[in-house]
Amino acid sequence: MQQVYGLLFEAYGEQHWWPGETPFEIIVGAVLTQNTAWVNVEKAIANLKSAHRLTLDALIGLDNDALAELIRPSGYFNIKARRLKSLCEFLHAGGGVSAFDRVPIAVLRKDLLGVHGVGRETADDILLYAYNRPVFVIDAYTRRIFSRLGLARGDEDYEVLRQGFEQALGPNVEQFSEYHGLIVRHAKDFCSKKPRCSGCCLAEICEFK
Ligand code: SF4
């Protein structure tokens, strides 16, 4: 895992992932990015910003239809509006975004997973990028790249993969953040559904090619 990280970092440099100016913007983005490309999330975030609704208090005051309209570019907008409202209500009931800063990881993760529409990847996006907790995010790109490399089967349970990365790397928020960003970058630039193995920085250690 460390070797792959080193090769990706050498090839791409810092990714500064996740894009977001505030923890709340990151939380909103974590829901909006479900089942869609990031470019669509950016449009929905821009709509929320220009409507001055990208704060917990402003967003919670919107009705679902108005929220759905603003986030329409992200797709599944009615479903995501309900999910966002549920997450906002959870945060609001707990005292606001920053009130969760000192909640232990396991407790916060369990509570997030209890919120309507928050699955493991979304919860871990929030934990890592909004709350700076050492939780490794597993997504479809991670499964694709590491199964091709021969370092995973690709169909493991989410928790098995997450714990595998966390144990191999040791708890490191900065590295986990960069690593996920590098995985996203590599999946887009080279290891797409139809991979471009020629020129890939991982080609020498990859079992797929
Ligand atoms: S060599 Fe090909 S399959 Fe392997 S990581 Fe690179 S792009 Fe993906």
PDB file of C-alpha atoms and ligand atoms in Angstrom:
ATOM      1  CA  MET A   1       0.000   0.000   0.000  1.00  0.00           C
ATOM      2  CA  GLN A   2       2.862   2.372   0.850  1.00  0.00           C
ATOM      3  CA  GLN A   3       4.643   1.586  -2.409  1.00  0.00           C
ATOM      4  CA  VAL A   4       1.518   2.323  -4.438  1.00  0.00           C
ATOM      5  CA  TYR A   5       1.057   5.590  -2.564  1.00  0.00           C
ATOM      6  CA  GLY A   6       4.653   6.578  -3.256  1.00  0.00           C
ATOM      7  CA  LEU A   7       4.344   5.854  -6.966  1.00  0.00           C
ATOM      8  CA  LEU A   8       1.053   7.718  -7.294  1.00  0.00           C
ATOM      9  CA  PHE A   9       2.349  10.698  -5.339  1.00  0.00           C
ATOM     10  CA  GLU A  10       5.483  10.820  -7.451  1.00  0.00           C
ATOM     11  CA  ALA A  11       3.405  10.750 -10.628  1.00  0.00           C
ATOM     12  CA  TYR A  12       0.673  13.227  -9.687  1.00  0.00           C
ATOM     13  CA  GLY A  13       1.847  15.232  -6.675  1.00  0.00           C
ATOM     14  CA  GLU A  14      -0.527  16.678  -4.080  1.00  0.00           C
ATOM     15  CA  GLN A  15      -4.200  16.531  -4.989  1.00  0.00           C
ATOM     16  CA  HIS A  16      -5.584  18.687  -2.149  1.00  0.00           C
ATOM     17  CA  TRP A  17      -8.688  16.534  -2.138  1.00  0.00           C
ATOM     18  CA  TRP A  18     -11.465  17.169  -0.935  1.00  0.00           C
ATOM     19  CA  PRO A  19     -12.428  20.454  -2.595  1.00  0.00           C
ATOM     20  CA  GLY A  20     -14.516  22.467  -0.154  1.00  0.00           C
ATOM     21  CA  GLU A  21     -14.090  25.744   1.698  1.00  0.00           C
ATOM     22  CA  THR A  22     -15.774  24.697   4.955  1.00  0.00           C
ATOM     23  CA  PRO A  23     -16.523  21.427   6.783  1.00  0.00           C
ATOM     24  CA  PHE A  24     -20.204  21.962   5.994  1.00  0.00           C
ATOM     25  CA  GLU A  25     -19.501  22.333   2.275  1.00  0.00           C
ATOM     26  CA  ILE A  26     -17.558  19.054   2.422  1.00  0.00           C
ATOM     27  CA  ILE A  27     -20.457  17.348   4.212  1.00  0.00           C
ATOM     28  CA  VAL A  28     -22.918  18.576   1.586  1.00  0.00           C
ATOM     29  CA  GLY A  29     -20.565  17.480  -1.203  1.00  0.00           C
ATOM     30  CA  ALA A  30     -20.273  14.009   0.338  1.00  0.00           C
ATOM     31  CA  VAL A  31     -24.016  13.500  -0.134  1.00  0.00           C
ATOM     32  CA  LEU A  32     -24.225  15.192  -3.525  1.00  0.00           C
ATOM     33  CA  THR A  33     -21.418  13.075  -4.986  1.00  0.00           C
ATOM     34  CA  GLN A  34     -23.359   9.850  -4.506  1.00  0.00           C
ATOM     35  CA  ASN A  35     -23.801   8.226  -7.933  1.00  0.00           C
ATOM     36  CA  THR A  36     -22.612  11.188  -9.944  1.00  0.00           C
ATOM     37  CA  ALA A  37     -19.472  12.788 -11.332  1.00  0.00           C
ATOM     38  CA  TRP A  38     -17.830  15.570  -9.350  1.00  0.00           C
ATOM     39  CA  VAL A  39     -18.415  18.090 -12.118  1.00  0.00           C
ATOM     40  CA  ASN A  40     -22.165  17.824 -11.413  1.00  0.00           C
ATOM     41  CA  VAL A  41     -21.587  18.299  -7.694  1.00  0.00           C
ATOM     42  CA  GLU A  42     -19.697  21.510  -8.431  1.00  0.00           C
ATOM     43  CA  LYS A  43     -22.721  22.905 -10.274  1.00  0.00           C
ATOM     44  CA  ALA A  44     -25.067  22.043  -7.406  1.00  0.00           C
ATOM     45  CA  ILE A  45     -22.665  23.552  -4.851  1.00  0.00           C
ATOM     46  CA  ALA A  46     -22.403  26.705  -6.980  1.00  0.00           C
ATOM     47  CA  ASN A  47     -26.213  26.969  -6.993  1.00  0.00           C
ATOM     48  CA  LEU A  48     -26.338  26.649  -3.202  1.00  0.00           C
ATOM     49  CA  LYS A  49     -23.616  29.264  -2.839  1.00  0.00           C
ATOM     50  CA  SER A  50     -25.229  31.784  -5.134  1.00  0.00           C
ATOM     51  CA  ALA A  51     -28.549  31.297  -3.300  1.00  0.00           C
ATOM     52  CA  HIS A  52     -26.700  31.865   0.006  1.00  0.00           C
ATOM     53  CA  ARG A  53     -27.867  28.457   1.252  1.00  0.00           C
ATOM     54  CA  LEU A  54     -24.548  26.748   1.917  1.00  0.00           C
ATOM     55  CA  THR A  55     -24.705  26.962   5.704  1.00  0.00           C
ATOM     56  CA  LEU A  56     -26.404  24.594   8.105  1.00  0.00           C
ATOM     57  CA  ASP A  57     -28.982  27.155   9.256  1.00  0.00           C
ATOM     58  CA  ALA A  58     -29.763  28.368   5.737  1.00  0.00           C
ATOM     59  CA  LEU A  59     -30.061  24.908   4.257  1.00  0.00           C
ATOM     60  CA  ILE A  60     -32.195  23.500   7.045  1.00  0.00           C
ATOM     61  CA  GLY A  61     -34.664  26.346   6.474  1.00  0.00           C
ATOM     62  CA  LEU A  62     -35.321  25.275   2.874  1.00  0.00           C
ATOM     63  CA  ASP A  63     -38.213  23.017   2.050  1.00  0.00           C
ATOM     64  CA  ASN A  64     -37.352  19.817   0.200  1.00  0.00           C
ATOM     65  CA  ASP A  65     -38.672  21.006  -3.176  1.00  0.00           C
ATOM     66  CA  ALA A  66     -36.650  24.222  -3.111  1.00  0.00           C
ATOM     67  CA  LEU A  67     -33.547  22.326  -2.048  1.00  0.00           C
ATOM     68  CA  ALA A  68     -34.089  19.712  -4.756  1.00  0.00           C
ATOM     69  CA  GLU A  69     -34.295  22.442  -7.371  1.00  0.00           C
ATOM     70  CA  LEU A  70     -30.986  23.974  -6.267  1.00  0.00           C
ATOM     71  CA  ILE A  71     -29.170  20.635  -6.303  1.00  0.00           C
ATOM     72  CA  ARG A  72     -30.810  19.390  -9.515  1.00  0.00           C
ATOM     73  CA  PRO A  73     -27.456  19.243 -11.433  1.00  0.00           C
ATOM     74  CA  SER A  74     -26.205  16.521  -9.067  1.00  0.00           C
ATOM     75  CA  GLY A  75     -28.886  14.055 -10.207  1.00  0.00           C
ATOM     76  CA  TYR A  76     -31.291  12.050  -8.000  1.00  0.00           C
ATOM     77  CA  PHE A  77     -32.089  15.488  -6.627  1.00  0.00           C
ATOM     78  CA  ASN A  78     -35.305  14.603  -4.783  1.00  0.00           C
ATOM     79  CA  ILE A  79     -33.616  11.701  -2.997  1.00  0.00           C
ATOM     80  CA  LYS A  80     -30.535  13.772  -2.228  1.00  0.00           C
ATOM     81  CA  ALA A  81     -32.644  16.665  -0.927  1.00  0.00           C
ATOM     82  CA  ARG A  82     -34.255  14.333   1.618  1.00  0.00           C
ATOM     83  CA  ARG A  83     -30.867  12.903   2.543  1.00  0.00           C
ATOM     84  CA  LEU A  84     -29.322  16.339   2.968  1.00  0.00           C
ATOM     85  CA  LYS A  85     -32.198  17.500   5.120  1.00  0.00           C
ATOM     86  CA  SER A  86     -31.870  14.412   7.335  1.00  0.00           C
ATOM     87  CA  LEU A  87     -28.155  14.997   7.725  1.00  0.00           C
ATOM     88  CA  CYS A  88     -28.703  18.685   8.489  1.00  0.00           C
ATOM     89  CA  GLU A  89     -31.311  17.804  11.104  1.00  0.00           C
ATOM     90  CA  PHE A  90     -28.853  15.367  12.688  1.00  0.00           C
ATOM     91  CA  LEU A  91     -26.125  18.035  12.789  1.00  0.00           C
ATOM     92  CA  HIS A  92     -28.507  20.678  14.061  1.00  0.00           C
ATOM     93  CA  ALA A  93     -29.849  18.417  16.815  1.00  0.00           C
ATOM     94  CA  GLY A  94     -26.276  17.712  17.902  1.00  0.00           C
ATOM     95  CA  GLY A  95     -25.425  21.400  18.276  1.00  0.00           C
ATOM     96  CA  GLY A  96     -24.034  22.217  14.813  1.00  0.00           C
ATOM     97  CA  VAL A  97     -21.159  21.021  12.629  1.00  0.00           C
ATOM     98  CA  SER A  98     -18.341  21.906  15.036  1.00  0.00           C
ATOM     99  CA  ALA A  99     -20.107  20.311  18.006  1.00  0.00           C
ATOM    100  CA  PHE A 100     -19.027  16.931  16.622  1.00  0.00           C
ATOM    101  CA  ASP A 101     -15.325  17.814  16.544  1.00  0.00           C
ATOM    102  CA  ARG A 102     -14.526  15.928  19.733  1.00  0.00           C
ATOM    103  CA  VAL A 103     -16.925  13.010  19.387  1.00  0.00           C
ATOM    104  CA  PRO A 104     -14.900   9.760  19.250  1.00  0.00           C
ATOM    105  CA  ILE A 105     -14.540   8.294  15.745  1.00  0.00           C
ATOM    106  CA  ALA A 106     -16.447   5.088  16.439  1.00  0.00           C
ATOM    107  CA  VAL A 107     -19.361   6.959  18.005  1.00  0.00           C
ATOM    108  CA  LEU A 108     -19.563   9.569  15.245  1.00  0.00           C
ATOM    109  CA  ARG A 109     -19.293   6.909  12.533  1.00  0.00           C
ATOM    110  CA  LYS A 110     -22.080   4.859  14.091  1.00  0.00           C
ATOM    111  CA  ASP A 111     -24.275   7.949  14.476  1.00  0.00           C
ATOM    112  CA  LEU A 112     -23.644   9.083  10.887  1.00  0.00           C
ATOM    113  CA  LEU A 113     -24.510   5.621   9.596  1.00  0.00           C
ATOM    114  CA  GLY A 114     -27.812   5.934  11.424  1.00  0.00           C
ATOM    115  CA  VAL A 115     -28.774   9.006   9.372  1.00  0.00           C
ATOM    116  CA  HIS A 116     -31.092   8.439   6.407  1.00  0.00           C
ATOM    117  CA  GLY A 117     -29.073   8.127   3.193  1.00  0.00           C
ATOM    118  CA  VAL A 118     -25.618   8.032   4.777  1.00  0.00           C
ATOM    119  CA  GLY A 119     -23.779   4.871   3.788  1.00  0.00           C
ATOM    120  CA  ARG A 120     -20.271   3.847   4.696  1.00  0.00           C
ATOM    121  CA  GLU A 121     -18.483   5.730   1.916  1.00  0.00           C
ATOM    122  CA  THR A 122     -20.399   8.936   2.639  1.00  0.00           C
ATOM    123  CA  ALA A 123     -19.839   8.604   6.397  1.00  0.00           C
ATOM    124  CA  ASP A 124     -16.118   8.069   5.856  1.00  0.00           C
ATOM    125  CA  ASP A 125     -15.861  11.002   3.428  1.00  0.00           C
ATOM    126  CA  ILE A 126     -17.351  13.156   6.170  1.00  0.00           C
ATOM    127  CA  LEU A 127     -15.158  11.706   8.917  1.00  0.00           C
ATOM    128  CA  LEU A 128     -11.926  12.090   6.960  1.00  0.00           C
ATOM    129  CA  TYR A 129     -12.435  15.349   5.122  1.00  0.00           C
ATOM    130  CA  ALA A 130     -14.839  17.350   7.292  1.00  0.00           C
ATOM    131  CA  TYR A 131     -13.684  16.088  10.700  1.00  0.00           C
ATOM    132  CA  ASN A 132     -10.048  15.158   9.994  1.00  0.00           C
ATOM    133  CA  ARG A 133     -10.362  11.645  11.390  1.00  0.00           C
ATOM    134  CA  PRO A 134      -7.998   8.857  10.234  1.00  0.00           C
ATOM    135  CA  VAL A 135     -10.574   6.810   8.323  1.00  0.00           C
ATOM    136  CA  PHE A 136      -9.701   5.407   4.897  1.00  0.00           C
ATOM    137  CA  VAL A 137     -12.428   5.923   2.295  1.00  0.00           C
ATOM    138  CA  ILE A 138     -13.205   2.978   0.036  1.00  0.00           C
ATOM    139  CA  ASP A 139     -14.920   3.700  -3.255  1.00  0.00           C
ATOM    140  CA  ALA A 140     -15.405   1.979  -6.598  1.00  0.00           C
ATOM    141  CA  TYR A 141     -12.117   3.436  -7.875  1.00  0.00           C
ATOM    142  CA  THR A 142     -10.230   1.912  -4.939  1.00  0.00           C
ATOM    143  CA  ARG A 143     -11.754  -1.497  -5.613  1.00  0.00           C
ATOM    144  CA  ARG A 144     -10.992  -1.289  -9.329  1.00  0.00           C
ATOM    145  CA  ILE A 145      -7.362  -0.193  -9.026  1.00  0.00           C
ATOM    146  CA  PHE A 146      -6.366  -2.488  -6.173  1.00  0.00           C
ATOM    147  CA  SER A 147      -8.009  -5.549  -7.675  1.00  0.00           C
ATOM    148  CA  ARG A 148      -6.177  -4.903 -10.947  1.00  0.00           C
ATOM    149  CA  LEU A 149      -2.927  -4.486  -9.040  1.00  0.00           C
ATOM    150  CA  GLY A 150      -3.557  -7.865  -7.403  1.00  0.00           C
ATOM    151  CA  LEU A 151      -3.676  -6.357  -3.909  1.00  0.00           C
ATOM    152  CA  ALA A 152      -7.395  -6.981  -3.347  1.00  0.00           C
ATOM    153  CA  ARG A 153     -10.139  -9.162  -4.768  1.00  0.00           C
ATOM    154  CA  GLY A 154     -12.327  -6.135  -5.289  1.00  0.00           C
ATOM    155  CA  ASP A 155     -15.511  -7.681  -3.942  1.00  0.00           C
ATOM    156  CA  GLU A 156     -14.516  -7.691  -0.268  1.00  0.00           C
ATOM    157  CA  ASP A 157     -16.803  -6.218   2.328  1.00  0.00           C
ATOM    158  CA  TYR A 158     -16.251  -2.479   2.726  1.00  0.00           C
ATOM    159  CA  GLU A 159     -14.991  -2.859   6.299  1.00  0.00           C
ATOM    160  CA  VAL A 160     -12.427  -5.497   5.331  1.00  0.00           C
ATOM    161  CA  LEU A 161     -10.885  -3.190   2.743  1.00  0.00           C
ATOM    162  CA  ARG A 162     -11.056  -0.110   4.956  1.00  0.00           C
ATOM    163  CA  GLN A 163      -9.378  -1.847   7.868  1.00  0.00           C
ATOM    164  CA  GLY A 164      -6.798  -3.373   5.527  1.00  0.00           C
ATOM    165  CA  PHE A 165      -5.713   0.061   4.324  1.00  0.00           C
ATOM    166  CA  GLU A 166      -5.806   1.571   7.796  1.00  0.00           C
ATOM    167  CA  GLN A 167      -3.672  -1.210   9.283  1.00  0.00           C
ATOM    168  CA  ALA A 168      -1.186  -1.203   6.404  1.00  0.00           C
ATOM    169  CA  LEU A 169      -0.678   2.564   6.478  1.00  0.00           C
ATOM    170  CA  GLY A 170      -1.187   3.451  10.129  1.00  0.00           C
ATOM    171  CA  PRO A 171      -3.448   6.336  11.186  1.00  0.00           C
ATOM    172  CA  ASN A 172      -2.512   9.382   9.124  1.00  0.00           C
ATOM    173  CA  VAL A 173      -5.191  11.890   8.157  1.00  0.00           C
ATOM    174  CA  GLU A 174      -2.966  13.754   5.720  1.00  0.00           C
ATOM    175  CA  GLN A 175      -1.905  10.597   3.903  1.00  0.00           C
ATOM    176  CA  PHE A 176      -5.410   9.108   3.841  1.00  0.00           C
ATOM    177  CA  SER A 177      -6.720  12.360   2.361  1.00  0.00           C
ATOM    178  CA  GLU A 178      -4.037  12.513  -0.303  1.00  0.00           C
ATOM    179  CA  TYR A 179      -4.227   8.794  -1.052  1.00  0.00           C
ATOM    180  CA  HIS A 180      -7.938   8.927  -1.805  1.00  0.00           C
ATOM    181  CA  GLY A 181      -7.399  11.975  -4.010  1.00  0.00           C
ATOM    182  CA  LEU A 182      -4.610  10.164  -5.853  1.00  0.00           C
ATOM    183  CA  ILE A 183      -6.811   7.108  -6.372  1.00  0.00           C
ATOM    184  CA  VAL A 184      -9.541   9.300  -7.869  1.00  0.00           C
ATOM    185  CA  ARG A 185      -6.998  11.005 -10.122  1.00  0.00           C
ATOM    186  CA  HIS A 186      -5.432   7.739 -11.256  1.00  0.00           C
ATOM    187  CA  ALA A 187      -8.808   6.144 -11.968  1.00  0.00           C
ATOM    188  CA  LYS A 188      -9.685   9.079 -14.183  1.00  0.00           C
ATOM    189  CA  ASP A 189      -6.352   9.532 -15.942  1.00  0.00           C
ATOM    190  CA  PHE A 190      -5.240   5.921 -16.488  1.00  0.00           C
ATOM    191  CA  CYS A 191      -7.126   3.189 -14.654  1.00  0.00           C
ATOM    192  CA  SER A 192     -10.551   3.898 -16.072  1.00  0.00           C
ATOM    193  CA  LYS A 193     -13.047   1.157 -16.961  1.00  0.00           C
ATOM    194  CA  LYS A 194     -10.973   0.594 -20.066  1.00  0.00           C
ATOM    195  CA  PRO A 195      -7.476   1.212 -18.667  1.00  0.00           C
ATOM    196  CA  ARG A 196      -4.659   3.006 -20.463  1.00  0.00           C
ATOM    197  CA  CYS A 197      -1.821   0.864 -19.139  1.00  0.00           C
ATOM    198  CA  SER A 198       0.800   2.317 -21.427  1.00  0.00           C
ATOM    199  CA  GLY A 199       2.532   5.045 -19.444  1.00  0.00           C
ATOM    200  CA  CYS A 200       0.816   4.121 -16.158  1.00  0.00           C
ATOM    201  CA  CYS A 201       2.994   4.808 -13.113  1.00  0.00           C
ATOM    202  CA  LEU A 202       1.872   1.507 -11.535  1.00  0.00           C
ATOM    203  CA  ALA A 203       2.459  -0.651 -14.605  1.00  0.00           C
ATOM    204  CA  GLU A 204       5.582  -2.314 -13.212  1.00  0.00           C
ATOM    205  CA  ILE A 205       3.771  -3.668 -10.170  1.00  0.00           C
ATOM    206  CA  CYS A 206       0.376  -4.317 -11.781  1.00  0.00           C
ATOM    207  CA  GLU A 207      -0.945  -7.832 -12.411  1.00  0.00           C
ATOM    208  CA  PHE A 208      -3.607  -6.666 -14.862  1.00  0.00           C
ATOM    209  CA  LYS A 209      -1.572  -5.527 -17.839  1.00  0.00           C
TER     210      LYS A 209
HETATM  211  S1  SF4 B   1      -1.248  -0.856 -15.384  1.00  0.00           S
HETATM  212 FE1  SF4 B   1      -3.314  -0.574 -16.228  1.00  0.00          FE
HETATM  213  S2  SF4 B   1      -4.675  -1.801 -14.929  1.00  0.00           S
HETATM  214 FE2  SF4 B   1      -2.728  -1.531 -13.835  1.00  0.00          FE
HETATM  215  S3  SF4 B   1      -3.041   0.257 -12.529  1.00  0.00           S
HETATM  216 FE3  SF4 B   1      -2.126   0.977 -14.437  1.00  0.00          FE
HETATM  217  S4  SF4 B   1      -3.865   1.548 -15.752  1.00  0.00           S
HETATM  218 FE4  SF4 B   1      -4.671   0.277 -14.075  1.00  0.00          FE
END
